[in-house]
Amino acid sequence: AAAHPLGVAHTPAHLTQVPAAFLARPLEVRERTGAEICLGSRARASYPFHAFEDGEELALGGVKPRVLHTPGHTPESITLLVFEPGAPVPHAALTGDTLFAGDVGRPDLRAALGWSALDLGRLLYQSIQEKILPLPDATLVYPAHGAGSLCGKNISTERVTTIGAQRQFNYALQPMSEDQFLKIVLADQPEAPAYFTYDAILNSQEHPSLATALEQSLRALSAIELGQLQGQGTIVLDTRPASEFAAAHWPGAINIPLDGAFATWCGTVLQNDAGGRRSLAIIANPGRERESALRLGRIGWDAISGYLKGGMASALDVVSHPRIPAALVPSDAWLLDVRTDNERAHGALAGSTQIPLAQLSARRAELPSGRPIVAYCQSGYRSSIAVSLLQSWGLDATDIEGGYASLSVMPAPVPSPPAPPPPR
């Protein structure tokens, strides 16, 4: 390994899988330090890497990690067991996306790359039964993701757990047949964003570093330049909060606020394919331009033309839409519920039509063109994205302020005072 300026020795870059939810950046570690990239032996990548064999032991300071092949979430998934010096049993397991706190890695994310969910699900069942469950109860578990990740459907907020706790409480580790396991693990998985396949492919290829992408994308644009780019097909992406977007925004801009699941929704609703992505131009609150580009770069979206210098204060033309309380929805409005099936199962506004946000572009033909559309989600974040899409398509749209959750905090009607007793 290359020498570190502080005298610290570099170790290889170990990946427990080739991820799809983000760019893992092992190439940048290699570029900066000269570190070797290491992957499970089933991995396929265009860059050189050391292929870990099952049971291979590594040298890492005073501990000895051991490689376990645990395919299922992906074909090349591995778990790293960490042994303290002289200890016969592992102190900890770095389980990657094989085992989470409360869940296991979903096996349905490689269909576009030739792996069926059933085939990977069977491999995952074998990995759990033969590699994970035999570990001691006291072994600590450090998973790669926590709550909120789309790589599982029931991931806990815990950052560390134990094999014993998971043996007791994790639904996927309970005694069951392979068929039962497949049925329960494959059911009710959240819809995977469109960019997952793109990133999985990109993570297995040589590609520019994030620093290079940021250097190219952080270019200040005048309002005239931004308008010209938009006319040539560039997407104008507004990353400000939904309330600010509603008050005043660039005509035709798509609003995906930074303060939320920004990267996930960018990769879901901004259409792309493996051959390339449409160019973006960013509108952000001054000082947050770099953060916007950085978080896009983390999912491999480096086709960024620049950002509007000075933010919306520099815009030559603005439009707005008043967000409305649920109680004031016009009677002639077409109500659009952009929540998921699970959310809608717990209640919905009467007369609303459900089209989950992830499906909105594909189901555009189902939208009415002659009526105002009022969208809602659970909190107002996704509905703002939906409204910006609808408006960019030339439709009359706004959304419900506070979303469906606002219904539970609406003031209760004041009861009428009791009638006076009749005279005697």
Short mmCIF file of C-alpha atoms in Angstrom, two decimals:
data_model
loop_
_atom_site.label_atom_id
_atom_site.label_comp_id
_atom_site.label_asym_id
_atom_site.label_seq_id
_atom_site.Cartn_x
_atom_site.Cartn_y
_atom_site.Cartn_z
CA ALA A 1 0.00 0.00 0.00
CA ALA A 2 1.05 3.60 -0.58
CA ALA A 3 2.57 5.60 2.25
CA HIS A 4 0.19 7.79 4.25
CA PRO A 5 1.35 11.39 4.96
CA LEU A 6 0.74 10.81 8.69
CA GLY A 7 2.64 7.54 8.71
CA VAL A 8 -0.48 5.38 8.99
CA ALA A 9 -0.39 2.15 7.00
CA HIS A 10 -3.13 1.63 4.43
CA THR A 11 -5.16 -1.57 4.35
CA PRO A 12 -7.07 -2.93 1.37
CA ALA A 13 -10.59 -1.64 0.62
CA HIS A 14 -12.92 -4.49 1.61
CA LEU A 15 -16.45 -4.45 0.14
CA THR A 16 -19.05 -6.88 1.45
CA GLN A 17 -20.89 -6.59 -1.88
CA VAL A 18 -21.17 -4.55 -5.06
CA PRO A 19 -23.89 -2.14 -3.85
CA ALA A 20 -26.80 -0.67 -5.78
CA ALA A 21 -28.13 2.02 -3.42
CA PHE A 22 -25.11 4.32 -3.85
CA LEU A 23 -21.62 4.48 -5.35
CA ALA A 24 -19.26 2.69 -2.99
CA ARG A 25 -16.18 4.66 -4.12
CA PRO A 26 -13.47 1.97 -3.77
CA LEU A 27 -11.86 3.45 -6.87
CA GLU A 28 -11.32 6.74 -5.02
CA VAL A 29 -9.71 4.91 -2.10
CA ARG A 30 -7.42 3.17 -4.59
CA GLU A 31 -6.69 6.46 -6.37
CA ARG A 32 -5.79 8.31 -3.17
CA THR A 33 -3.94 5.59 -1.28
CA GLY A 34 -3.03 2.82 -3.68
CA ALA A 35 -5.09 0.36 -1.62
CA GLU A 36 -6.10 -2.94 -3.18
CA ILE A 37 -9.84 -3.49 -3.75
CA CYS A 38 -11.21 -6.76 -2.33
CA LEU A 39 -14.53 -8.41 -3.22
CA GLY A 40 -16.18 -11.78 -2.86
CA SER A 41 -14.95 -14.27 -5.45
CA ARG A 42 -18.32 -14.31 -7.24
CA ALA A 43 -18.01 -10.59 -8.05
CA ARG A 44 -17.64 -9.41 -11.62
CA ALA A 45 -15.87 -6.09 -12.13
CA SER A 46 -13.87 -4.40 -14.89
CA TYR A 47 -11.23 -3.11 -12.46
CA PRO A 48 -8.59 -5.35 -10.79
CA PHE A 49 -9.58 -6.75 -7.40
CA HIS A 50 -8.56 -9.47 -4.99
CA ALA A 51 -11.20 -12.22 -4.94
CA PHE A 52 -11.94 -13.40 -1.39
CA GLU A 53 -12.33 -17.15 -1.02
CA ASP A 54 -14.69 -18.62 1.56
CA GLY A 55 -12.85 -19.04 4.87
CA GLU A 56 -9.93 -16.83 3.87
CA GLU A 57 -8.25 -15.13 6.83
CA LEU A 58 -6.95 -11.57 6.65
CA ALA A 59 -4.30 -9.67 8.56
CA LEU A 60 -5.63 -6.45 10.09
CA GLY A 61 -3.63 -5.17 13.05
CA GLY A 62 -4.29 -7.19 16.18
CA VAL A 63 -7.43 -8.90 14.88
CA LYS A 64 -7.98 -11.59 12.27
CA PRO A 65 -11.05 -11.12 10.08
CA ARG A 66 -12.30 -14.25 8.34
CA VAL A 67 -14.34 -14.22 5.15
CA LEU A 68 -17.66 -16.03 4.95
CA HIS A 69 -19.38 -16.30 1.60
CA THR A 70 -23.00 -15.30 2.31
CA PRO A 71 -24.65 -14.81 -1.10
CA GLY A 72 -28.31 -13.91 -1.36
CA HIS A 73 -28.74 -10.16 -1.30
CA THR A 74 -26.23 -10.21 -4.15
CA PRO A 75 -24.31 -13.16 -5.63
CA GLU A 76 -20.98 -11.93 -4.25
CA SER A 77 -22.11 -10.89 -0.74
CA ILE A 78 -19.73 -11.75 2.07
CA THR A 79 -19.66 -11.45 5.87
CA LEU A 80 -16.44 -10.64 7.73
CA LEU A 81 -16.02 -12.39 11.09
CA VAL A 82 -13.73 -10.55 13.51
CA PHE A 83 -11.73 -12.62 16.02
CA GLU A 84 -9.85 -11.20 18.97
CA PRO A 85 -6.30 -12.59 19.37
CA GLY A 86 -6.44 -16.22 20.49
CA ALA A 87 -10.24 -16.32 20.68
CA PRO A 88 -11.88 -19.47 19.24
CA VAL A 89 -15.19 -17.78 18.44
CA PRO A 90 -15.87 -14.51 16.58
CA HIS A 91 -16.30 -11.36 18.64
CA ALA A 92 -18.22 -9.60 15.84
CA ALA A 93 -19.67 -10.12 12.38
CA LEU A 94 -19.65 -7.39 9.73
CA THR A 95 -22.70 -8.69 7.89
CA GLY A 96 -23.01 -6.12 5.12
CA ASP A 97 -26.45 -6.53 3.54
CA THR A 98 -26.85 -10.20 4.45
CA LEU A 99 -28.20 -9.67 7.97
CA PHE A 100 -29.67 -6.46 9.37
CA ALA A 101 -31.07 -5.69 12.79
CA GLY A 102 -34.61 -6.99 12.34
CA ASP A 103 -34.30 -8.08 8.72
CA VAL A 104 -32.21 -9.69 5.98
CA GLY A 105 -31.10 -8.23 2.68
CA ARG A 106 -33.75 -8.36 0.00
CA PRO A 107 -32.91 -10.78 -2.83
CA ASP A 108 -34.88 -9.08 -5.62
CA LEU A 109 -32.52 -6.30 -6.74
CA ARG A 110 -30.50 -8.14 -9.38
CA ALA A 111 -33.28 -9.19 -11.78
CA ALA A 112 -32.09 -6.75 -14.45
CA LEU A 113 -28.62 -8.33 -14.22
CA GLY A 114 -29.83 -11.88 -14.81
CA TRP A 115 -30.45 -13.11 -11.23
CA SER A 116 -34.00 -14.00 -10.28
CA ALA A 117 -35.34 -13.18 -6.83
CA LEU A 118 -36.06 -16.88 -6.27
CA ASP A 119 -32.51 -17.95 -7.13
CA LEU A 120 -30.94 -15.34 -4.86
CA GLY A 121 -33.57 -16.03 -2.19
CA ARG A 122 -32.52 -19.69 -2.08
CA LEU A 123 -28.88 -18.65 -1.73
CA LEU A 124 -29.86 -16.27 1.07
CA TYR A 125 -31.72 -19.05 2.89
CA GLN A 126 -28.63 -21.26 2.70
CA SER A 127 -26.40 -18.43 3.92
CA ILE A 128 -28.65 -17.78 6.91
CA GLN A 129 -28.99 -21.47 7.82
CA GLU A 130 -25.42 -22.59 7.20
CA LYS A 131 -23.32 -19.49 7.93
CA ILE A 132 -25.23 -17.02 10.15
CA LEU A 133 -27.34 -19.13 12.53
CA PRO A 134 -24.41 -21.35 13.66
CA LEU A 135 -22.61 -18.26 15.05
CA PRO A 136 -22.59 -17.83 18.86
CA ASP A 137 -25.36 -15.78 20.46
CA ALA A 138 -22.86 -13.31 21.93
CA THR A 139 -21.33 -12.40 18.56
CA LEU A 140 -21.95 -8.73 17.83
CA VAL A 141 -23.61 -7.87 14.50
CA TYR A 142 -22.64 -4.72 12.63
CA PRO A 143 -24.88 -4.41 9.52
CA ALA A 144 -24.30 -2.08 6.59
CA HIS A 145 -27.68 -0.29 6.80
CA GLY A 146 -30.15 0.93 9.38
CA ALA A 147 -33.79 2.02 9.27
CA GLY A 148 -34.78 3.86 6.11
CA SER A 149 -32.72 1.80 3.69
CA LEU A 150 -34.58 0.26 0.77
CA CYS A 151 -32.32 -2.80 0.93
CA GLY A 152 -34.75 -4.32 3.44
CA LYS A 153 -38.36 -3.88 4.54
CA ASN A 154 -38.16 -4.15 8.34
CA ILE A 155 -34.75 -2.77 9.33
CA SER A 156 -34.43 -1.59 12.92
CA THR A 157 -32.89 1.67 14.10
CA GLU A 158 -30.27 -0.30 16.06
CA ARG A 159 -26.70 0.20 14.84
CA VAL A 160 -25.38 -2.90 16.53
CA THR A 161 -27.09 -6.06 17.75
CA THR A 162 -26.16 -9.66 18.52
CA ILE A 163 -26.74 -12.99 16.86
CA GLY A 164 -28.74 -14.06 19.90
CA ALA A 165 -31.08 -11.08 19.69
CA GLN A 166 -31.62 -11.66 15.98
CA ARG A 167 -32.19 -15.37 16.53
CA GLN A 168 -34.98 -14.40 18.93
CA PHE A 169 -36.60 -11.38 17.27
CA ASN A 170 -35.72 -11.31 13.54
CA TYR A 171 -38.65 -12.69 11.54
CA ALA A 172 -36.36 -14.09 8.83
CA LEU A 173 -34.24 -16.13 11.28
CA GLN A 174 -37.13 -18.13 12.76
CA PRO A 175 -37.35 -21.89 12.06
CA MET A 176 -38.97 -22.37 8.66
CA SER A 177 -38.63 -24.23 5.38
CA GLU A 178 -36.99 -22.73 2.32
CA ASP A 179 -40.38 -22.22 0.67
CA GLN A 180 -41.73 -20.45 3.76
CA PHE A 181 -38.60 -18.27 3.87
CA LEU A 182 -38.97 -17.27 0.22
CA LYS A 183 -42.64 -16.43 0.68
CA ILE A 184 -42.10 -14.21 3.72
CA VAL A 185 -38.89 -12.50 2.57
CA LEU A 186 -40.12 -11.68 -0.93
CA ALA A 187 -43.51 -10.35 0.24
CA ASP A 188 -44.20 -6.62 0.60
CA GLN A 189 -40.75 -5.39 -0.39
CA PRO A 190 -40.68 -1.62 -1.07
CA GLU A 191 -40.44 -0.57 -4.69
CA ALA A 192 -36.80 -0.34 -5.72
CA PRO A 193 -35.72 2.99 -7.26
CA ALA A 194 -34.90 2.94 -10.96
CA TYR A 195 -31.30 3.94 -10.34
CA PHE A 196 -30.39 0.81 -8.34
CA THR A 197 -29.53 -1.21 -11.44
CA TYR A 198 -27.62 1.73 -12.92
CA ASP A 199 -25.51 2.07 -9.77
CA ALA A 200 -24.92 -1.68 -9.46
CA ILE A 201 -23.46 -1.66 -12.97
CA LEU A 202 -21.46 1.52 -12.35
CA ASN A 203 -20.00 0.09 -9.13
CA SER A 204 -18.50 -2.75 -11.14
CA GLN A 205 -16.87 -0.44 -13.70
CA GLU A 206 -14.08 2.11 -13.82
CA HIS A 207 -15.61 5.60 -13.54
CA PRO A 208 -14.56 9.18 -12.67
CA SER A 209 -14.04 10.06 -9.03
CA LEU A 210 -16.60 12.13 -7.13
CA ALA A 211 -14.06 14.94 -6.82
CA THR A 212 -13.75 15.07 -10.61
CA ALA A 213 -17.53 15.08 -11.02
CA LEU A 214 -17.94 17.93 -8.51
CA GLU A 215 -15.26 19.99 -10.21
CA GLN A 216 -17.19 19.74 -13.47
CA SER A 217 -20.67 20.31 -11.99
CA LEU A 218 -20.09 23.26 -9.66
CA ARG A 219 -20.28 25.89 -12.38
CA ALA A 220 -22.25 29.08 -11.68
CA LEU A 221 -24.94 29.83 -14.28
CA SER A 222 -26.75 33.05 -15.02
CA ALA A 223 -30.54 32.98 -15.36
CA ILE A 224 -30.16 33.39 -19.12
CA GLU A 225 -27.77 30.43 -19.33
CA LEU A 226 -30.10 28.30 -17.22
CA GLY A 227 -33.04 29.16 -19.48
CA GLN A 228 -31.02 28.20 -22.54
CA LEU A 229 -30.03 24.86 -21.02
CA GLN A 230 -33.63 24.14 -20.07
CA GLY A 231 -34.68 24.84 -23.65
CA GLN A 232 -32.14 22.25 -24.79
CA GLY A 233 -33.62 19.55 -22.54
CA THR A 234 -31.75 20.02 -19.29
CA ILE A 235 -33.82 19.25 -16.17
CA VAL A 236 -34.00 22.14 -13.71
CA LEU A 237 -33.82 20.58 -10.24
CA ASP A 238 -34.92 22.76 -7.31
CA THR A 239 -33.56 21.40 -4.03
CA ARG A 240 -35.15 23.98 -1.70
CA PRO A 241 -37.82 23.08 0.89
CA ALA A 242 -41.32 22.39 -0.45
CA SER A 243 -42.77 25.50 1.20
CA GLU A 244 -40.25 27.76 -0.52
CA PHE A 245 -40.84 26.02 -3.84
CA ALA A 246 -44.60 26.56 -3.54
CA ALA A 247 -44.11 30.25 -2.78
CA ALA A 248 -41.94 30.93 -5.85
CA HIS A 249 -40.12 28.68 -8.29
CA TRP A 250 -38.59 28.53 -11.74
CA PRO A 251 -41.20 27.53 -14.36
CA GLY A 252 -40.92 23.84 -15.19
CA ALA A 253 -38.51 23.05 -12.34
CA ILE A 254 -38.72 19.72 -10.49
CA ASN A 255 -38.70 20.07 -6.70
CA ILE A 256 -36.88 17.39 -4.68
CA PRO A 257 -35.96 18.95 -1.33
CA LEU A 258 -32.52 18.27 0.13
CA ASP A 259 -33.98 17.80 3.60
CA GLY A 260 -35.47 14.38 2.99
CA ALA A 261 -34.81 11.21 0.98
CA PHE A 262 -33.22 13.39 -1.69
CA ALA A 263 -30.98 10.92 -3.50
CA THR A 264 -33.60 8.16 -3.52
CA TRP A 265 -36.25 10.36 -5.11
CA CYS A 266 -33.82 11.92 -7.58
CA GLY A 267 -32.90 8.44 -8.76
CA THR A 268 -36.55 7.42 -8.88
CA VAL A 269 -38.40 10.24 -10.63
CA LEU A 270 -35.70 11.78 -12.81
CA GLN A 271 -35.69 9.32 -15.66
CA ASN A 272 -32.46 7.67 -16.74
CA ASP A 273 -31.16 4.54 -18.38
CA ALA A 274 -27.90 2.62 -18.48
CA GLY A 275 -26.84 4.52 -21.61
CA GLY A 276 -26.76 7.88 -19.85
CA ARG A 277 -28.72 10.38 -17.78
CA ARG A 278 -30.32 13.65 -18.78
CA SER A 279 -28.33 16.66 -17.71
CA LEU A 280 -29.41 18.53 -14.58
CA ALA A 281 -29.07 22.16 -13.56
CA ILE A 282 -29.47 22.91 -9.85
CA ILE A 283 -31.38 25.64 -8.06
CA ALA A 284 -30.50 25.64 -4.36
CA ASN A 285 -30.49 28.05 -1.47
CA PRO A 286 -27.14 29.87 -1.58
CA GLY A 287 -24.51 27.80 0.21
CA ARG A 288 -26.20 24.44 -0.49
CA GLU A 289 -25.20 24.05 -4.13
CA ARG A 290 -22.24 21.79 -3.34
CA GLU A 291 -24.32 19.61 -1.01
CA SER A 292 -26.89 19.16 -3.78
CA ALA A 293 -24.25 18.11 -6.31
CA LEU A 294 -22.44 15.91 -3.77
CA ARG A 295 -25.55 13.94 -2.87
CA LEU A 296 -26.39 13.47 -6.55
CA GLY A 297 -22.84 12.30 -7.14
CA ARG A 298 -23.22 9.65 -4.45
CA ILE A 299 -25.78 7.88 -6.64
CA GLY A 300 -23.65 8.32 -9.72
CA TRP A 301 -25.49 11.29 -11.20
CA ASP A 302 -22.65 13.40 -12.49
CA ALA A 303 -24.37 14.84 -15.58
CA ILE A 304 -24.76 18.27 -13.95
CA SER A 305 -24.42 21.42 -16.02
CA GLY A 306 -24.13 23.82 -13.09
CA TYR A 307 -26.23 25.79 -10.63
CA LEU A 308 -28.14 29.08 -10.71
CA LYS A 309 -25.82 31.71 -9.25
CA GLY A 310 -27.56 33.48 -6.35
CA GLY A 311 -30.44 30.97 -6.22
CA MET A 312 -34.03 32.01 -6.90
CA ALA A 313 -33.20 35.66 -6.20
CA SER A 314 -31.55 35.65 -9.64
CA ALA A 315 -34.55 34.21 -11.52
CA LEU A 316 -36.11 36.38 -14.23
CA ASP A 317 -39.55 34.74 -14.01
CA VAL A 318 -41.29 32.84 -11.20
CA VAL A 319 -44.51 30.91 -10.69
CA SER A 320 -46.19 29.68 -7.52
CA HIS A 321 -48.97 27.47 -6.21
CA PRO A 322 -50.71 27.90 -2.86
CA ARG A 323 -50.63 24.73 -0.77
CA ILE A 324 -54.04 24.19 0.78
CA PRO A 325 -55.34 22.64 4.01
CA ALA A 326 -57.17 19.35 3.64
CA ALA A 327 -60.42 20.98 4.77
CA LEU A 328 -60.33 23.47 1.87
CA VAL A 329 -59.86 21.11 -1.07
CA PRO A 330 -62.11 22.40 -3.93
CA SER A 331 -65.08 20.21 -4.70
CA ASP A 332 -64.14 19.99 -8.39
CA ALA A 333 -60.55 18.88 -7.70
CA TRP A 334 -59.17 15.48 -8.69
CA LEU A 335 -57.55 14.07 -5.56
CA LEU A 336 -54.26 12.25 -6.15
CA ASP A 337 -52.79 10.03 -3.43
CA VAL A 338 -49.07 9.45 -4.15
CA ARG A 339 -48.47 7.23 -1.11
CA THR A 340 -47.65 3.52 -1.12
CA ASP A 341 -50.16 0.68 -0.79
CA ASN A 342 -49.18 0.09 2.84
CA GLU A 343 -49.80 3.73 3.74
CA ARG A 344 -53.14 3.84 1.95
CA ALA A 345 -54.27 0.69 3.74
CA HIS A 346 -54.29 2.73 6.96
CA GLY A 347 -56.63 5.37 5.58
CA ALA A 348 -57.14 7.72 2.65
CA LEU A 349 -59.14 10.77 1.62
CA ALA A 350 -62.55 9.86 0.24
CA GLY A 351 -62.70 9.99 -3.56
CA SER A 352 -58.95 10.02 -4.06
CA THR A 353 -57.13 8.05 -6.73
CA GLN A 354 -53.87 6.37 -5.80
CA ILE A 355 -50.81 6.52 -8.04
CA PRO A 356 -47.63 6.02 -5.96
CA LEU A 357 -45.03 8.67 -6.69
CA ALA A 358 -42.56 6.08 -8.00
CA GLN A 359 -45.13 5.16 -10.69
CA LEU A 360 -46.36 8.64 -11.56
CA SER A 361 -44.34 9.17 -14.74
CA ALA A 362 -45.19 5.73 -16.12
CA ARG A 363 -48.92 6.28 -15.40
CA ARG A 364 -49.08 9.84 -16.67
CA ALA A 365 -51.85 8.93 -19.14
CA GLU A 366 -54.24 8.27 -16.23
CA LEU A 367 -54.15 11.91 -15.11
CA PRO A 368 -57.02 14.24 -16.06
CA SER A 369 -56.15 17.26 -18.19
CA GLY A 370 -59.26 19.36 -17.65
CA ARG A 371 -59.53 19.44 -13.86
CA PRO A 372 -57.34 20.88 -11.11
CA ILE A 373 -55.31 18.17 -9.39
CA VAL A 374 -54.68 18.23 -5.65
CA ALA A 375 -51.98 15.78 -4.58
CA TYR A 376 -51.22 14.50 -1.11
CA CYS A 377 -48.76 12.15 0.58
CA GLN A 378 -48.22 11.47 4.27
CA SER A 379 -46.34 14.66 5.22
CA GLY A 380 -46.13 16.91 2.16
CA TYR A 381 -42.62 16.00 0.96
CA ARG A 382 -43.55 13.61 -1.87
CA SER A 383 -46.62 15.60 -2.87
CA SER A 384 -44.40 18.61 -3.62
CA ILE A 385 -42.32 16.41 -5.93
CA ALA A 386 -45.53 15.19 -7.58
CA VAL A 387 -46.89 18.71 -8.06
CA SER A 388 -43.65 19.88 -9.66
CA LEU A 389 -43.81 16.96 -12.10
CA LEU A 390 -47.47 17.64 -12.90
CA GLN A 391 -46.80 21.32 -13.50
CA SER A 392 -43.83 20.52 -15.74
CA TRP A 393 -46.28 18.47 -17.83
CA GLY A 394 -48.59 21.47 -18.18
CA LEU A 395 -51.22 20.34 -15.64
CA ASP A 396 -52.99 22.52 -13.06
CA ALA A 397 -51.83 21.14 -9.71
CA THR A 398 -51.21 21.91 -6.07
CA ASP A 399 -50.98 19.82 -2.91
CA ILE A 400 -52.29 19.50 0.63
CA GLU A 401 -50.14 21.30 3.18
CA GLY A 402 -48.95 18.84 5.81
CA GLY A 403 -50.25 15.82 3.90
CA TYR A 404 -52.53 13.13 5.22
CA ALA A 405 -50.87 13.37 8.63
CA SER A 406 -52.37 16.84 9.03
CA LEU A 407 -55.83 15.29 9.33
CA SER A 408 -54.92 13.87 12.75
CA VAL A 409 -53.99 17.30 14.10
CA MET A 410 -56.91 19.27 12.69
CA PRO A 411 -58.81 21.00 15.51
CA ALA A 412 -61.86 19.08 16.67
CA PRO A 413 -65.21 20.79 16.17
CA VAL A 414 -66.36 22.77 19.16
CA PRO A 415 -69.48 21.10 20.62
CA SER A 416 -72.64 23.16 20.76
CA PRO A 417 -73.63 24.30 24.26
CA PRO A 418 -76.37 22.19 25.85
CA ALA A 419 -79.91 23.38 25.33
CA PRO A 420 -81.43 25.17 28.33
CA PRO A 421 -83.93 23.11 30.32
CA PRO A 422 -87.58 23.67 29.45
CA PRO A 423 -89.48 26.08 31.72
CA ARG A 424 -91.52 24.53 34.52
#
